[in-house]
Amino acid sequence: MILIGRNVSPFVRRVASVMRLLEIDFEQRFLATADSIEDIAKFNPLGRVPSLVLDDSEILIDSSAIIDYLLELKDQNGDLLPKTGSERRSILRTVAIAHGVMEKGVASSYEQTRRSPEKVSDEWLSYLQKQIIWGLEDLERKAEHTSEWLHGDRLTLADVTSICAFDYINMRHPVLFDANSFLALKKLTDQGNKLPAFFETKPAI
Ligand SMILES: N[C@@H](CCC(=O)N[C@@H](CS)C(=O)NCC(=O)O)C(=O)O
């Protein structure tokens, strides 16, 4: 399998982390949307990452759809995400919040880096940044009221997505908040980053 995209994208990184956790072999093409859009569009007509090229050449796009396939392939016991029931729904809620933080973080970064300075809307930027904080506050409350991981003593897709989201926001928006105001989330992320699935995928910028 070939994963398209760089781990600086939190969406790519969460796929790469899931693949490592599930011990799935893959190679990665580190293409960036900023300068390789035409190559990326060969895999996804929208020119977005991640895409995953399967061994029979089928191409999957979008981190959620890719992870859905990976879980079907290698998470038979539902360790990362139970197949049915209230625990599944509760984990998917956390995943949606963390994925939303990623989306707002990327939108906020694009507003600052991909528009000409006179077109940047401070009002829109501040709204996006509020949404990031609201999402992180929700994850922080979850992290404060649990044991080892967000949904108990087992690492799940909720942890993978939250760790990738928190690292991304700290990397791209370092002045948005003091990481020490999200102590439980920081502890969770530090704990995750000790595992190969996270430290081997952590972008170095
Ligand atoms: N919903 C998608 C979001 C993917 C996404 O926004 N990727 C960004 C990189 S971080 C991208 O490709 N941006 C280029 C664009 O949307 O034009 C997912 O979960 O995979």
Coordinates of C-alpha atoms and ligand atoms in Angstrom, one line a residue:
M1 CA 0.0 0.0 0.0
I2 CA 1.1 3.6 -0.7
L3 CA 0.1 6.5 1.5
I4 CA 0.0 9.8 -0.2
G5 CA 0.8 12.9 1.8
R6 CA 3.1 14.3 4.5
N7 CA 2.5 13.8 8.2
V8 CA 2.5 17.5 8.7
S9 CA -1.2 17.1 7.6
P10 CA -3.0 15.8 10.7
F11 CA -5.3 13.8 8.5
V12 CA -2.4 12.0 6.9
R13 CA -0.7 11.5 10.2
R14 CA -3.7 9.8 11.8
V15 CA -3.9 7.4 8.9
A16 CA -0.1 6.7 9.2
S17 CA -0.5 6.1 13.0
V18 CA -3.4 3.7 12.5
M19 CA -1.4 1.8 10.0
R20 CA 1.5 1.4 12.4
L21 CA -0.8 0.5 15.3
L22 CA -2.4 -2.2 13.1
E23 CA 1.0 -3.4 11.9
I24 CA 0.2 -2.8 8.2
D25 CA 3.2 -2.4 5.9
F26 CA 3.1 0.6 3.6
E27 CA 5.3 3.1 1.8
Q28 CA 4.6 6.8 1.9
R29 CA 5.0 9.5 -0.8
F30 CA 5.5 12.7 1.0
L31 CA 3.7 15.1 -1.5
A32 CA 2.7 18.5 -0.2
T33 CA -0.5 20.3 -1.4
A34 CA 1.4 23.6 -1.6
D35 CA 3.8 22.5 -4.3
S36 CA 2.7 19.1 -5.8
I37 CA -1.0 19.6 -6.4
E38 CA -0.9 18.0 -9.9
D39 CA 0.7 14.9 -8.6
I40 CA -1.7 14.7 -5.7
A41 CA -4.7 15.2 -8.1
K42 CA -3.7 11.9 -9.8
F43 CA -4.8 10.2 -6.7
N44 CA -7.7 12.5 -5.6
P45 CA -9.4 14.7 -8.2
L46 CA -9.9 17.3 -5.5
G47 CA -6.1 17.6 -5.0
R48 CA -6.3 16.7 -1.3
V49 CA -4.4 14.3 1.0
P50 CA -4.5 11.7 2.3
S51 CA -5.1 9.0 -0.4
L52 CA -4.2 5.4 0.0
V53 CA -3.3 3.2 -3.0
L54 CA -4.1 -0.4 -2.4
D55 CA -2.0 -3.3 -3.7
D56 CA -4.5 -4.0 -6.5
S57 CA -4.3 -0.2 -7.5
E58 CA -7.7 0.8 -6.0
I59 CA -7.4 4.3 -4.5
L60 CA -9.1 5.3 -1.3
I61 CA -9.5 9.0 -0.4
D62 CA -10.3 10.9 2.8
S63 CA -8.9 9.9 6.2
S64 CA -12.2 8.6 7.6
A65 CA -12.9 6.4 4.6
I66 CA -9.3 5.1 4.6
I67 CA -9.4 4.3 8.3
D68 CA -12.8 2.6 7.9
Y69 CA -11.1 0.2 5.4
L70 CA -8.0 -0.3 7.6
L71 CA -10.2 -1.2 10.6
E72 CA -12.2 -3.6 8.4
L73 CA -8.9 -5.2 7.4
K74 CA -7.1 -5.5 10.7
D75 CA -9.2 -4.4 13.7
Q76 CA -11.3 -7.5 13.7
N77 CA -11.9 -7.4 17.5
G78 CA -12.9 -3.7 17.4
D79 CA -10.0 -2.6 19.7
L80 CA -9.6 0.8 18.0
L81 CA -13.3 1.1 17.3
P82 CA -16.0 -1.4 18.5
K83 CA -18.2 -2.7 15.7
T84 CA -21.5 -1.7 17.4
G85 CA -23.0 -0.2 20.5
S86 CA -22.8 2.8 22.8
E87 CA -19.0 2.7 23.2
R88 CA -18.6 2.9 19.4
R89 CA -21.0 5.9 19.3
S90 CA -19.2 7.6 22.2
I91 CA -15.7 7.1 20.5
L92 CA -17.0 8.3 17.2
R93 CA -18.2 11.5 18.9
T94 CA -14.8 12.2 20.3
V95 CA -13.3 11.4 16.9
A96 CA -15.6 13.9 15.3
I97 CA -14.6 16.6 17.7
A98 CA -10.9 16.0 17.2
H99 CA -11.3 15.7 13.4
G100 CA -13.2 19.0 13.6
V101 CA -10.3 20.6 15.5
M102 CA -8.0 19.5 12.6
E103 CA -10.4 21.0 10.0
K104 CA -10.6 24.3 11.8
G105 CA -6.8 24.3 12.4
V106 CA -6.1 23.7 8.7
A107 CA -8.7 26.3 7.6
S108 CA -7.1 28.8 10.0
S109 CA -3.7 28.1 8.7
Y110 CA -4.8 28.5 5.1
E111 CA -6.5 31.8 5.9
Q112 CA -3.1 33.1 7.1
T113 CA -0.8 31.5 4.5
R114 CA -2.7 31.1 1.3
R115 CA -4.5 34.4 1.0
S116 CA -2.9 37.8 0.2
P117 CA -2.5 39.7 3.5
E118 CA -5.1 42.4 2.6
K119 CA -7.7 39.7 2.1
V120 CA -7.2 37.9 5.4
S121 CA -10.3 38.3 7.6
D122 CA -9.4 38.8 11.2
E123 CA -13.1 38.3 12.1
W124 CA -13.2 34.9 10.3
L125 CA -9.8 33.9 11.7
S126 CA -10.9 34.6 15.2
Y127 CA -14.1 32.6 14.7
L128 CA -12.1 29.6 13.5
Q129 CA -9.7 29.9 16.4
K130 CA -12.7 30.0 18.9
Q131 CA -14.0 26.8 17.4
I132 CA -10.5 25.2 17.8
I133 CA -10.5 26.2 21.5
W134 CA -14.1 24.9 22.0
G135 CA -13.1 21.6 20.5
L136 CA -10.0 21.3 22.6
E137 CA -11.9 22.3 25.8
D138 CA -14.4 19.4 25.1
L139 CA -11.5 17.0 24.6
E140 CA -9.8 18.3 27.7
R141 CA -12.9 17.6 29.8
K142 CA -13.0 14.1 28.4
A143 CA -9.3 13.6 29.2
E144 CA -9.8 14.9 32.8
H145 CA -12.5 12.3 33.5
T146 CA -11.0 9.1 32.3
S147 CA -8.2 6.7 33.3
E148 CA -5.3 5.9 31.0
W149 CA -6.8 6.8 27.6
L150 CA -9.8 8.9 26.5
H151 CA -12.2 6.0 26.6
G152 CA -10.7 3.9 29.4
D153 CA -7.7 1.7 29.7
R154 CA -7.4 0.9 26.0
L155 CA -6.1 3.2 23.2
T156 CA -8.8 3.8 20.6
L157 CA -9.3 5.8 17.4
A158 CA -10.4 8.7 19.7
D159 CA -6.9 8.9 21.2
V160 CA -5.2 8.6 17.8
T161 CA -7.2 11.5 16.3
S162 CA -7.0 13.7 19.5
I163 CA -3.2 13.3 19.8
C164 CA -2.7 14.1 16.1
A165 CA -5.0 17.1 16.4
F166 CA -3.4 18.5 19.6
D167 CA 0.2 18.1 18.1
Y168 CA -1.0 19.8 14.9
I169 CA -2.5 22.8 16.7
N170 CA 0.6 23.2 18.9
M171 CA 2.8 23.1 15.8
R172 CA 0.8 25.4 13.5
H173 CA -0.7 27.7 16.0
P174 CA 1.8 27.9 18.8
V175 CA 0.5 31.3 20.1
L176 CA -3.1 30.4 20.1
F177 CA -3.0 29.0 23.7
D178 CA -0.6 27.9 26.4
A179 CA -0.4 24.1 26.1
N180 CA -0.4 24.1 29.9
S181 CA -4.0 25.3 29.9
F182 CA -4.9 21.8 28.5
L183 CA -3.0 19.7 31.0
A184 CA -4.9 16.5 30.6
L185 CA -4.8 16.6 26.8
K186 CA -1.1 17.4 27.0
K187 CA -0.5 14.4 29.3
L188 CA -2.4 12.2 26.9
T189 CA -0.4 13.5 23.9
D190 CA 2.9 13.1 25.7
Q191 CA 1.9 9.5 26.6
G192 CA 0.9 8.7 23.0
N193 CA 4.1 10.2 21.6
K194 CA 6.1 7.6 23.5
L195 CA 4.6 4.9 21.3
P196 CA 6.3 4.3 17.9
A197 CA 3.0 4.8 16.0
F198 CA 3.2 8.4 17.1
F199 CA 6.8 9.4 17.5
E200 CA 7.7 7.8 14.2
T201 CA 5.0 9.9 12.5
K202 CA 5.4 13.2 14.4
P203 CA 6.3 15.9 11.9
A204 CA 9.6 17.6 12.6
I205 CA 8.9 21.3 12.2
Ligands
LIG1 N1 -11.8 15.4 5.3 C1 -10.5 15.2 4.8 C2 -9.7 16.5 4.9 C3 -8.4 16.4 4.2 C4 -7.7 17.7 4.1 O1 -8.3 18.8 4.3 N2 -6.4 17.7 3.7 C5 -5.7 18.9 3.5 C6 -4.2 18.8 3.9 S1 -4.1 19.0 5.7 C7 -5.7 19.2 2.0 O2 -5.5 18.2 1.2 N3 -5.8 20.4 1.6 C8 -5.8 20.9 0.3 C9 -7.1 21.4 -0.1 O3 -8.1 21.0 0.5 O4 -7.1 22.1 -1.1 C10 -9.8 14.0 5.5 O5 -10.2 13.7 6.7 O6 -9.0 13.4 4.9

